[in-house]
Short mmCIF file of C-alpha atoms in Angstrom, two decimals:
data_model
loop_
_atom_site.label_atom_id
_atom_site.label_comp_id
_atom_site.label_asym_id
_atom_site.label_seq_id
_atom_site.Cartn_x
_atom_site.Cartn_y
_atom_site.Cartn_z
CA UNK I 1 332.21 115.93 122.01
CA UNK I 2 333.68 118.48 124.46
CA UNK I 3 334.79 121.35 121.27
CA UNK I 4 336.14 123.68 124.79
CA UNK I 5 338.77 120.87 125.14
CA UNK I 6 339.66 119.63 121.94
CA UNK I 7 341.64 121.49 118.52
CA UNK I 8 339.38 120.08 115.29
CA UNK I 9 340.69 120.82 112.20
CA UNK I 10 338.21 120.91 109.00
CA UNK I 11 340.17 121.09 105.71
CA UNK I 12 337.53 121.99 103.21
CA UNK I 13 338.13 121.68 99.26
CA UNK I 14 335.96 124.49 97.56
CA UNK I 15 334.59 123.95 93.73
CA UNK I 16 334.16 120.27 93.76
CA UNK I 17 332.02 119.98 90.59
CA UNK I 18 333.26 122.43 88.43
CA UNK I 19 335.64 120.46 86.22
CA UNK I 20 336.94 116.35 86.18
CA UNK I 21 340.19 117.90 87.37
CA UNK I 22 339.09 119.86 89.67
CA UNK I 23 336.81 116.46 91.08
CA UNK I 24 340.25 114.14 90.54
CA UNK I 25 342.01 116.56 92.68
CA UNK I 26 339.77 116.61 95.41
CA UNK I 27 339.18 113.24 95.67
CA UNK I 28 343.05 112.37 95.83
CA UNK I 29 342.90 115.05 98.44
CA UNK I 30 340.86 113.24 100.13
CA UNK I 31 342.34 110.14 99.80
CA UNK I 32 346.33 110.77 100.33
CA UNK I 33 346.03 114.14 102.40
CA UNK I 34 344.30 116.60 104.92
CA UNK I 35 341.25 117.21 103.01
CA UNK I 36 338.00 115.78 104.96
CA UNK I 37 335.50 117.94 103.45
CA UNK I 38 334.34 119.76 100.13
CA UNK I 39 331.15 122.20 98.69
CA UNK I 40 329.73 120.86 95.69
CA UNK I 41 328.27 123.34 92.88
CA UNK I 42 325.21 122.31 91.38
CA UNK I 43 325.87 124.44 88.90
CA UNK I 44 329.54 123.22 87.52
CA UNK I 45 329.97 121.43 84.43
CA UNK I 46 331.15 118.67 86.42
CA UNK I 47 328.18 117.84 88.78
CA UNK I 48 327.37 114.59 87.73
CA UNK I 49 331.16 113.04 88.06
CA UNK I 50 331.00 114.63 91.54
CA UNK I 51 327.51 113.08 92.60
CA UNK I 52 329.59 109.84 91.40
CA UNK I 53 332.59 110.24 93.14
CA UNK I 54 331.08 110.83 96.81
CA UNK I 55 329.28 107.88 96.45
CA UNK I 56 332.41 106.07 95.93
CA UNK I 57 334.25 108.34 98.81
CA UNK I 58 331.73 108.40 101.29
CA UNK I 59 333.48 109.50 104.29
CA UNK I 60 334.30 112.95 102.22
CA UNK I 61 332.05 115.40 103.69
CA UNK I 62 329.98 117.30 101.00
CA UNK I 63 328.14 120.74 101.73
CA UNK I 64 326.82 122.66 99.12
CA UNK I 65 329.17 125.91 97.34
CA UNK I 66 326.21 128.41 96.73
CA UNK I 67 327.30 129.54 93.03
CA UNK I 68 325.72 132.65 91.41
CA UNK I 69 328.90 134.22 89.22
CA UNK I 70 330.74 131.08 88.32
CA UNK I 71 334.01 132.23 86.62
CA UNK I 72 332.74 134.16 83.96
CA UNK I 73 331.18 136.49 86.23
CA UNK I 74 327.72 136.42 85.49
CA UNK I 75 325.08 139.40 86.94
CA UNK I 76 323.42 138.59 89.89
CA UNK I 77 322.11 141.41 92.32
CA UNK I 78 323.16 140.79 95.51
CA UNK I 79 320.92 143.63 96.68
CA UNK I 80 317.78 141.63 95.52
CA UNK I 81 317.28 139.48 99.08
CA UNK I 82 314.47 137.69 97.88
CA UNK I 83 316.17 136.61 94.61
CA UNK I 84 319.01 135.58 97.42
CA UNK I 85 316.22 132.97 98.79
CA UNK I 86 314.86 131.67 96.20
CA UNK I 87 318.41 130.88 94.60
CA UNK I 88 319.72 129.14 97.88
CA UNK I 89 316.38 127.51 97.81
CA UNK I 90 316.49 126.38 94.31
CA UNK I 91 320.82 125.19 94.90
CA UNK I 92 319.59 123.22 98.18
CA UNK I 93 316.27 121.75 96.38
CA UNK I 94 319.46 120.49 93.42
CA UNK I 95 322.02 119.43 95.73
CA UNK I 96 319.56 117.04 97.56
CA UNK I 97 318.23 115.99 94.14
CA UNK I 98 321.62 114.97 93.04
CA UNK I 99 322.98 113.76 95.91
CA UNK I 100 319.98 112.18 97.81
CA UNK I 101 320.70 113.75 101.18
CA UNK I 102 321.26 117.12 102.73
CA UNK I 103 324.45 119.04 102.53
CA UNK I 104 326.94 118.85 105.61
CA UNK I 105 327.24 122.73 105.69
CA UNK I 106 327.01 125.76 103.41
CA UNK I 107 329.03 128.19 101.95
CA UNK I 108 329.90 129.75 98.62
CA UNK I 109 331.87 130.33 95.31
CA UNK I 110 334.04 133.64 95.69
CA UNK I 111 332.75 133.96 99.19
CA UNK I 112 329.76 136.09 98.09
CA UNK I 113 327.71 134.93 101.27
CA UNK I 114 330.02 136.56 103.61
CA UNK I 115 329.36 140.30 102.92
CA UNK I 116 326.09 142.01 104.81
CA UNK I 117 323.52 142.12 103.69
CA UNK I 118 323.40 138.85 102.04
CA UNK I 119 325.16 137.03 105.49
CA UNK I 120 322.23 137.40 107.72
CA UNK I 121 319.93 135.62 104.83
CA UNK I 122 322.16 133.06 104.84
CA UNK I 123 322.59 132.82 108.83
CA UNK I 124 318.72 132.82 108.70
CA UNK I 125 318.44 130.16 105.74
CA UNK I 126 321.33 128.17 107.70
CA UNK I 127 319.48 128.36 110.97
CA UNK I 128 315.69 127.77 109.70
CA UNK I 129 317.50 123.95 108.13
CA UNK I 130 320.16 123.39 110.97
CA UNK I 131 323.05 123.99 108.58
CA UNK I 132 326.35 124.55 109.38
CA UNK I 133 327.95 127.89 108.11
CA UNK I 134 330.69 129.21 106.95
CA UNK I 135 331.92 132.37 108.89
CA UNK I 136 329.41 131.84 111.43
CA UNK I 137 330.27 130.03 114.65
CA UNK I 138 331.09 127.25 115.94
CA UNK I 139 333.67 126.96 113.13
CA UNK I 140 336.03 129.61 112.75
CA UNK I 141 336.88 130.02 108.94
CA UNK I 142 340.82 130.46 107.96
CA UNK I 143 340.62 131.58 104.36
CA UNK I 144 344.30 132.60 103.69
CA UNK I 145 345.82 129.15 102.30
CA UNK I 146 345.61 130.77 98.55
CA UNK I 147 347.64 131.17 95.96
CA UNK I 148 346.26 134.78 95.55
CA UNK I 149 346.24 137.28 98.45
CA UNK I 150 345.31 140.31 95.25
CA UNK I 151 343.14 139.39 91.97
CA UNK I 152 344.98 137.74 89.45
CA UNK I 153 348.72 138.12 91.17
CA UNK I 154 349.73 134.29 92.17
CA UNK I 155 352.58 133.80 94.66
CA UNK I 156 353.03 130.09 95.04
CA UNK I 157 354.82 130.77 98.58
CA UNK I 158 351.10 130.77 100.24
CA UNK I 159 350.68 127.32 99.21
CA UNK I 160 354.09 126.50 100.70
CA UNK I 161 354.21 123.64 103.17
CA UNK I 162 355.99 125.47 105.39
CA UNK I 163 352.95 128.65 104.72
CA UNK I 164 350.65 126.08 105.55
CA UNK I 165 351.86 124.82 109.03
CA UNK I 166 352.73 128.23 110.39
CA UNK I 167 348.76 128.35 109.28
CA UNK I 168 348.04 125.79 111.38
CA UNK I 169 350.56 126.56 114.29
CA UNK I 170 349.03 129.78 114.38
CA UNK I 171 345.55 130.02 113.39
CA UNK I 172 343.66 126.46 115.21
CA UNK I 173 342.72 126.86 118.62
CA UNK I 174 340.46 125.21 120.85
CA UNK I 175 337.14 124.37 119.32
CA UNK I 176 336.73 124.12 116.02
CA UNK I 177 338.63 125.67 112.70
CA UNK I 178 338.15 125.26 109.32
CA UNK I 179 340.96 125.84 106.54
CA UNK I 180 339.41 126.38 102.47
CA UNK I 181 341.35 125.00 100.10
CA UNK I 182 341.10 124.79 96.32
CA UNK I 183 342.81 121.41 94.50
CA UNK I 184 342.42 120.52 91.35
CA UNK I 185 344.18 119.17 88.18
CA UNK I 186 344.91 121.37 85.36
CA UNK I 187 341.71 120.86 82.72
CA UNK I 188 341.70 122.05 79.28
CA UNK I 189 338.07 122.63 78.94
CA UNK I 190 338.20 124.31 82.47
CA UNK I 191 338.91 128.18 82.15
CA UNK I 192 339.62 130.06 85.61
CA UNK I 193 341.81 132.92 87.17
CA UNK I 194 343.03 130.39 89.84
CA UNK I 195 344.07 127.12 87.61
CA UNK I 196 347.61 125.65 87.55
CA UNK I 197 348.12 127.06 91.58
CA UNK I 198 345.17 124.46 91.87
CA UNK I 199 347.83 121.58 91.48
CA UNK I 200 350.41 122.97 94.03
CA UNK I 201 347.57 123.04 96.53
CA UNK I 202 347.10 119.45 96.06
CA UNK I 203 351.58 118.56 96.77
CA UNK I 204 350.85 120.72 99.69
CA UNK I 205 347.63 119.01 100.96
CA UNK I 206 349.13 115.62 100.44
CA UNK I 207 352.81 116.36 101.39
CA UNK I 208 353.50 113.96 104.76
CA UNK I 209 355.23 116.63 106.51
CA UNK I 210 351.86 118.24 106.55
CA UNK I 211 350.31 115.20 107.74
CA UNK I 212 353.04 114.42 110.67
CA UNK I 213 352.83 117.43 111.74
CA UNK I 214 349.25 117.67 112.53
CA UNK I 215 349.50 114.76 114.48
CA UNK I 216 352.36 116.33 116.61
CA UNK I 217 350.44 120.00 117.12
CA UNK I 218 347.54 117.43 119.26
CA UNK I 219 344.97 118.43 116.52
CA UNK I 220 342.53 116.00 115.09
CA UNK I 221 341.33 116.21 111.59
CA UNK I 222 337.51 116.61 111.09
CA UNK I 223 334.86 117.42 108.73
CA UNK I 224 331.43 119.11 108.73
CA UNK I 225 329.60 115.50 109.06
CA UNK I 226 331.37 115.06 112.26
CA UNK I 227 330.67 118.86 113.57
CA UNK I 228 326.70 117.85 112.42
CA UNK I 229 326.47 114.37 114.67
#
């Protein structure tokens, strides 16, 4: 695939595994919208309905959401490099126990991989098992389709359909770009800072205006698995 002459477009749920309505709205993502791709946590509550679900979805990409915090912000020392291995280690070793194959790219919760140090383990890790990952190139990562821009202050307008093609207008060029995402149904037993925006993500995601309009901008959706072949 010539990427210099072409405008792929990954839409990538984060989370999927960390609650059943988190999963549900991923999957119906997936199935009535733009999403082609999601990063399962091997450690959410909700790993085993998500192991489930792929196998009944199986042209939904899954990579693996490196999770060390969760969202009750548990310590982990981001400074300890080695503890960074072995914990990617131990989340890859999981994912491929669960799932029974490799992840189609790797990322993480929060984003926690992206700040140096920690990035160049990860771009090392990613190289040394011909991962895909996020932030590092071919795929150029568009992070901005959130709910909220500063901690804990929602504004529902950047998960707008119109915020989310002037996203796309804007933001995919030649080659490849990736968009994050976060659906996911409101669930009771489920406690996180970004919850109910979760569900106005998904009307976005699976709005047909979305999905007409990709199709007019020339773009053509993709997902990690088809960045990997």
């Amino acid at each position: 695939m010539n990427t210099e002459q072409s405008r792929n477009l990954i839409v990538n749920a984060d989370d999927f595994g960390a609650s059943l309505g988190i999963n549900r709205g991923i999957v119906e993502s997936y199935q009535r919208g733009i999403v082609t791709s999601t990063s399962l946590m091997v450690t959410g509550r909700a790993l085993d309905d998500a192991v489930r679900l792929s196998a009944e979805h199986p042209g939904l990409a899954v990579g693996l959401h490196w999770d060390v915090i969760g969202e009750d912000d548990r310590t982990f020392d981001l400074d300890d490099l080695n503890r960074v291995r072995d914990e990617f280690n131990r989340q890859l070793e999981r994912f491929v126990r669960a799932m029974g194959r490799r992840p189609t790219h790797v990322d993480s919760h929060r984003h926690l991989h992206m700040r140096e140090p920690v990035f160049s383990v990860f771009r090392e890790l990613a190289e040394e098992h011909s991962l895909p990952l996020r932030g590092a190139e071919p795929v150029r990562f568009v992070g901005s389709f959130y709910a909220q821009h500063e901690w804990k202050q929602t504004n529902l307008d950047h998960v707008s359909v119109a915020y989310l093609l002037d996203l796309i207008e804007h933001e995919v060029g030649e080659g490849w770009t990736e968009i994050g995402c976060h659906p996911g149904y409101v669930d009771p037993d489920f406690e996180s800072v970004y919850h109910a925006e979760r569900e106005h993500e998904i009307a976005t995601l699976t709005d047909g205006r979305v999905i007409q309009a990709i199709t007019g901008m020339g773009l053509t959706l993709r997902s990690y698995a088809d960045l990997e072949k």
